[in-house]
Short mmCIF file of C-alpha atoms and ligand atoms in Angstrom, two decimals:
data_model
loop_
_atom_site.label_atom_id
_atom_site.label_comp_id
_atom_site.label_asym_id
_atom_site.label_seq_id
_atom_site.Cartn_x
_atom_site.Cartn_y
_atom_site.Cartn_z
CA UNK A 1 47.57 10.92 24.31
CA UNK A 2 45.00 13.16 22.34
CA UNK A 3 45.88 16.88 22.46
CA UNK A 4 42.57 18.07 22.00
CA UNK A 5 41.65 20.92 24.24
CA UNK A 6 38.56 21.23 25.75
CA UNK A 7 37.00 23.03 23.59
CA UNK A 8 37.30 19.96 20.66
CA UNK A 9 35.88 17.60 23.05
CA UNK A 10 32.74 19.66 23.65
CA UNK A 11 32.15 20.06 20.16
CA UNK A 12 33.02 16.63 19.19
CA UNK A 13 30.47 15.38 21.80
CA UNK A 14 28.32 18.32 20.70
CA UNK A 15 28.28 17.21 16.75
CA UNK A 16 27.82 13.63 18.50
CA UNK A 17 24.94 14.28 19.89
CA UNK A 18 23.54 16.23 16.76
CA UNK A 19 24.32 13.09 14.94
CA UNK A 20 22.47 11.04 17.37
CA UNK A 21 19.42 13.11 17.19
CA UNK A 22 19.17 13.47 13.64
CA UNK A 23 17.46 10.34 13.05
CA UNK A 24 14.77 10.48 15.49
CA UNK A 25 14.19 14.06 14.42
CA UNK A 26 13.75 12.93 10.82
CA UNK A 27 11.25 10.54 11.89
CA UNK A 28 9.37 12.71 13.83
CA UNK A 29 8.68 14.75 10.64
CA UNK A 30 7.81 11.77 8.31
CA UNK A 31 5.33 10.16 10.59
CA UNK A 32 3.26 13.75 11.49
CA UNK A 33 1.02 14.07 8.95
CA UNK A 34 0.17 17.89 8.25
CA UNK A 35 -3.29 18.12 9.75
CA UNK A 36 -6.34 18.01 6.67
CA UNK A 37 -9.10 15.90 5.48
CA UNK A 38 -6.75 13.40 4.71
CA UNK A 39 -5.75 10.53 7.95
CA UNK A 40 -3.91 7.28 7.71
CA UNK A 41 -6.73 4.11 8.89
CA UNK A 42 -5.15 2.88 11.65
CA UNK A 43 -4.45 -0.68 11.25
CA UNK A 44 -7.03 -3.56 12.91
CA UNK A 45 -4.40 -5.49 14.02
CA UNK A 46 -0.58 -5.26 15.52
CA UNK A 47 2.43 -4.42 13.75
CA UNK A 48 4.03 -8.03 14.12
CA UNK A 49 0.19 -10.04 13.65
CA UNK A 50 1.11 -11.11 10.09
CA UNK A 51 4.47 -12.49 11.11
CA UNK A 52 6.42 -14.77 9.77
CA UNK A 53 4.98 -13.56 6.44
CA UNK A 54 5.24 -9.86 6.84
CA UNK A 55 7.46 -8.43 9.11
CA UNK A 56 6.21 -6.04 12.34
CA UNK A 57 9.43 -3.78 11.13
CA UNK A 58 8.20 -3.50 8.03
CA UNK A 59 4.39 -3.54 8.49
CA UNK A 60 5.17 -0.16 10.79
CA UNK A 61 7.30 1.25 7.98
CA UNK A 62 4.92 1.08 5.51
CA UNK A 63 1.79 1.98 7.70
CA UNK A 64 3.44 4.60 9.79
CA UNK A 65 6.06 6.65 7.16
CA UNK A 66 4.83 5.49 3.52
CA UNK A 67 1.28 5.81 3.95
CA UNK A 68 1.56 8.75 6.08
CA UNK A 69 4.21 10.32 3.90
CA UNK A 70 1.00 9.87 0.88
CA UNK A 71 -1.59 11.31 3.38
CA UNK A 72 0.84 14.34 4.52
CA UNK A 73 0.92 15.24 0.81
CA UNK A 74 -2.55 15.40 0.33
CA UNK A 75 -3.39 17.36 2.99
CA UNK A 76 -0.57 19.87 1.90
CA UNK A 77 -2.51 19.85 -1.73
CA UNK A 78 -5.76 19.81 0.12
CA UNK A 79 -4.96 23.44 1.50
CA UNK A 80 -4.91 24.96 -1.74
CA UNK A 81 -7.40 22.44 -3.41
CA UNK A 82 -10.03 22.22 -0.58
CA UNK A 83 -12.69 20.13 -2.98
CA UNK A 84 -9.74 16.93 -2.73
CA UNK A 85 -10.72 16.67 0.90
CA UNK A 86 -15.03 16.66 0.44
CA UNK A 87 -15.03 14.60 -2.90
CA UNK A 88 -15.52 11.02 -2.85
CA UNK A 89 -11.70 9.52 -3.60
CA UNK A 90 -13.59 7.17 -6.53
CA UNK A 91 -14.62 10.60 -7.91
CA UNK A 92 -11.27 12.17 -8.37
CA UNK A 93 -9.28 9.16 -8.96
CA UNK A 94 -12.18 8.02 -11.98
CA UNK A 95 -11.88 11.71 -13.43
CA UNK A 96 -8.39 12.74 -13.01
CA UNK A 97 -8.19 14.73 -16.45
CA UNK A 98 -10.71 16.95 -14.60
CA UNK A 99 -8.47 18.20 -12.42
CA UNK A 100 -5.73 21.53 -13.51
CA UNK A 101 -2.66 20.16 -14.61
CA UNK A 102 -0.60 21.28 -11.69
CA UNK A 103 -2.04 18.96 -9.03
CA UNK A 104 -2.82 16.05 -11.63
CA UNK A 105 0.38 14.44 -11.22
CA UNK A 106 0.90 14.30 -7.36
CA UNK A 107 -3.06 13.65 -7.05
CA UNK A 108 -2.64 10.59 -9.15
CA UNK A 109 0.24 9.26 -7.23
CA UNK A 110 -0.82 10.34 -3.55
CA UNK A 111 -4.50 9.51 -3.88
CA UNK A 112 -3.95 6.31 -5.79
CA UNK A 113 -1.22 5.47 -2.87
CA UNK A 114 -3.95 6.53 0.16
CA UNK A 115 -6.52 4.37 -1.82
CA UNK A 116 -3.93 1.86 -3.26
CA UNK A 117 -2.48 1.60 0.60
CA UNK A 118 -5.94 2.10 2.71
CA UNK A 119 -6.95 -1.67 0.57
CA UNK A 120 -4.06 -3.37 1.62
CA UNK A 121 -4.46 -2.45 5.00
CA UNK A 122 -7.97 -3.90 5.08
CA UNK A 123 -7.65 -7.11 3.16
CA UNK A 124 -5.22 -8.65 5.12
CA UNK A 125 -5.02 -9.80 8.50
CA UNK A 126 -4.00 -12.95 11.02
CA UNK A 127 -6.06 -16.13 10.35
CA UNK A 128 -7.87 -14.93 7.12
CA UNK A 129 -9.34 -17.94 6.18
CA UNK A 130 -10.47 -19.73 3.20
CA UNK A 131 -12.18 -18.09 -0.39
CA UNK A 132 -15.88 -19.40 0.11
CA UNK A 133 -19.47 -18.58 -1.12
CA UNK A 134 -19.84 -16.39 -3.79
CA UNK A 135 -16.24 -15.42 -4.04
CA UNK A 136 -14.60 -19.11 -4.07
CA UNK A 137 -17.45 -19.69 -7.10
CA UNK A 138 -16.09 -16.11 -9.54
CA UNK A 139 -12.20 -17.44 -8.81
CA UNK A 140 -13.46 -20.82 -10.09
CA UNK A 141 -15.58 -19.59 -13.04
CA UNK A 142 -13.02 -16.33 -14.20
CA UNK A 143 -9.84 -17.38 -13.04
CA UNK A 144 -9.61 -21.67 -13.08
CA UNK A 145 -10.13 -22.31 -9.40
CA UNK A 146 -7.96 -21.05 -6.52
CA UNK A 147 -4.57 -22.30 -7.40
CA UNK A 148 -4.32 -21.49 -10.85
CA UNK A 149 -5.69 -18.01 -10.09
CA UNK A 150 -2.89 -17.72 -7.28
CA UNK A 151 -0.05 -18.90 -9.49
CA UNK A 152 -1.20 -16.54 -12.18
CA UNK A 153 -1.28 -13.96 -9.93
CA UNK A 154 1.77 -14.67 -8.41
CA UNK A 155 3.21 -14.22 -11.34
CA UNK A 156 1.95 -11.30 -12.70
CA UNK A 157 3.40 -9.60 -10.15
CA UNK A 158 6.97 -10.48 -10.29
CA UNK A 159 6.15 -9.39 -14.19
CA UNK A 160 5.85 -6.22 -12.70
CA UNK A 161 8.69 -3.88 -13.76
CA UNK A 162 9.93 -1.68 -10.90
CA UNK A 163 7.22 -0.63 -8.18
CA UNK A 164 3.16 -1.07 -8.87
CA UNK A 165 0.59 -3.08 -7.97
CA UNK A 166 -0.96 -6.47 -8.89
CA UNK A 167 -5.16 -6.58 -8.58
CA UNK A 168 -7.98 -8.68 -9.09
CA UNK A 169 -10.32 -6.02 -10.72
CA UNK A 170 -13.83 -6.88 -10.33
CA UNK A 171 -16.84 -5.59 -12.85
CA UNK A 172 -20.17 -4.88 -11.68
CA UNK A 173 -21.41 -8.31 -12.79
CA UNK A 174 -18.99 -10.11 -10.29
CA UNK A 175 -16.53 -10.81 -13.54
CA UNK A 176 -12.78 -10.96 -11.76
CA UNK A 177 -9.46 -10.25 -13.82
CA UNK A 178 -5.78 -9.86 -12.69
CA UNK A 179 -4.60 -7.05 -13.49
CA UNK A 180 -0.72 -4.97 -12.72
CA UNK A 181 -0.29 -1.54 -12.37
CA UNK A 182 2.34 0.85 -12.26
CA UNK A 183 3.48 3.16 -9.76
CA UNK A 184 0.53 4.07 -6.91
CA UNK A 185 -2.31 3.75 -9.94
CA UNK A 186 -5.57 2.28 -8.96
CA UNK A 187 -8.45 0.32 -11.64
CA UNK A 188 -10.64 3.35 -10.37
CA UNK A 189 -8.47 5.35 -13.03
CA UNK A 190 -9.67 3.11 -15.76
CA UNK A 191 -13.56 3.00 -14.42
CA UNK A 192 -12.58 -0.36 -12.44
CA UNK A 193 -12.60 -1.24 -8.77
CA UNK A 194 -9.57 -3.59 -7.19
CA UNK A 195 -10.95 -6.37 -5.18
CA UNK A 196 -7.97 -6.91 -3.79
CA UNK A 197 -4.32 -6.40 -4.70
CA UNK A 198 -0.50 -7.02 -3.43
CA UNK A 199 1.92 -4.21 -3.09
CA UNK A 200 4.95 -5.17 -5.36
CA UNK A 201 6.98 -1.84 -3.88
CA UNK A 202 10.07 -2.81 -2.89
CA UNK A 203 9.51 -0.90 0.77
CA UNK A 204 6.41 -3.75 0.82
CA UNK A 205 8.74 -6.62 0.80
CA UNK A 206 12.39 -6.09 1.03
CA UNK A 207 13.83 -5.71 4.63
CA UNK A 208 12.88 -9.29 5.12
CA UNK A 209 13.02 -10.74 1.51
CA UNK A 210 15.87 -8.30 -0.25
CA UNK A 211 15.19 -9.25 -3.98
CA UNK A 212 13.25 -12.48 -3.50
CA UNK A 213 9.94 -10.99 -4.85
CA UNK A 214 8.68 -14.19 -5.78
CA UNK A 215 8.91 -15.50 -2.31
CA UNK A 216 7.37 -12.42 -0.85
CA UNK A 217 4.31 -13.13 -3.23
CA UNK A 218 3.66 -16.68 -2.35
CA UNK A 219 4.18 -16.02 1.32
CA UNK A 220 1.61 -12.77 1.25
CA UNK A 221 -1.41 -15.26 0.60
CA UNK A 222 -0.95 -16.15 4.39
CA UNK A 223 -2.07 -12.60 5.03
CA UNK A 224 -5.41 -12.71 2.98
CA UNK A 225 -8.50 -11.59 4.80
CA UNK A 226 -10.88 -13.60 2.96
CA UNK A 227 -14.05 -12.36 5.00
CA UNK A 228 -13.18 -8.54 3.76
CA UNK A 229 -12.80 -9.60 0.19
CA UNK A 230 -16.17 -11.42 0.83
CA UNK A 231 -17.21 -8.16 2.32
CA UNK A 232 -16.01 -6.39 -0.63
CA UNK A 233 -17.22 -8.55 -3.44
CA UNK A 234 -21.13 -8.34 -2.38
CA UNK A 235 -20.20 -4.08 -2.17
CA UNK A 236 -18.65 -4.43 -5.82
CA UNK A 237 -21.99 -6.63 -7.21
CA UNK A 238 -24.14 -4.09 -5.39
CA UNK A 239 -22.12 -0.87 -6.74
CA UNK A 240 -21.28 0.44 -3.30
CA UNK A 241 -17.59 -0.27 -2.87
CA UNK A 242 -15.35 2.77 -2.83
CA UNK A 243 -11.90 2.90 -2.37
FE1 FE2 B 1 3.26 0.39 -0.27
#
């Protein structure tokens, strides 16, 4: 028989209950945003829509703490920087040696992740079709028709050491190019715009595939909205397409 008194069990139960609550509480303050300029897109479709290929566990993850957890930074810079909040985010992202050297860093990474992250969002969804049109035509002509393109791409990514990115840039003449990229950087830093691009983050990927990036990659082309990239490509030709 225990010989706690009664005291122990109402603190055990008390540091119980702390324990219990700590999660929740931590969660609370990853997914509040500080209020600013800066707001997570909300997504267009549910949590679980891309399933089996992505995960509704980690879809919310990623949408609700990583993205937030980008956009909660810049609204914390944006209080002492007020012009990151009314600039255009291909302005500051194209001249980041513009800005003082004490915001560069975290501008780079949380503005490339709000732009990197507010792409992804947008270029996938449930039942995105087929590359047609004019799009289908610059994979054939730049990168040897849909399959090779894929496999490349594919591929490119798993080159990708630690976290980054893996694009199709596209050039104001409709020329495509894959392209990786470390960390939360965006082709906007290098005078480029991403047409699309998979997030090769381990948080993207790895409650449902662990280590099996290369799995993860082929599986994401189920999630392709083809009608955005469409979208996007005509906005990239026309020099409209931002973020
Ligand atoms: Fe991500």
């Amino acid at each position: 028989m225990s010989s706690m008194s009664r005291r122990d069990l109402m603190r055990a139960a008390t540091g119980i209950a702390v324990l219990a609550a700590a999660p929740r509480f931590a969660f609370a303050q990853a997914a509040a945003p500080a209020a600013g300029p800066f707001a997570v897109p909300p997504l267009s479709y549910a949590f679980n829509a891309l399933e089996p290929h992505i995960d509704a566990k980690t879809m919310e993850i990623h949408h609700d703490r990583h993205h937030a957890a980008y956009v909660a930074n810049l609204n914390n810079l944006a209080k002492t920087n007020p012009q990151l909040g009314t600039s255009a985010v291909t302005d500051i992202l194209g001249n980041l040696n513009a800005l003082n050297d004490d915001i560069k860093f975290a501008v780079r990474n949380n503005l490339g992740g709000h732009a990197n992250h507010t792409m992804f969002w947008q270029i996938m969804a449930p039942d995105g079709g087929k590359p047609e049109g004019e799009v289908l035509a610059a994979i054939d002509k730049d990168l040897g028709g849909l399959e090779k393109f894929q496999n490349e791409f594919n591929a490119a990514g798993g080159r990708q050491f630690g976290s980054g990115w893996v694009f199709v840039t596209v050039a104001k003449d409709g020329k495509l190019a894959i392209e990786t990229r470390p960390n939360q950087d965006n082709p906007i830093m290098d005078g480029k715009r991403a047409l699309l691009g998979n997030d090769v983050w381990e948080h993207a990927y790895y409650l449902n595939y662990q280590n099996r990036r290369a799995d993860y990659l082929k599986a994401w082309w189920n999630t392709v909205n083809w009608a955005k990239i469409a979208e996007r490509y005509a906005a990239a030709k026309a020099g409209t397409l931002g973020a």
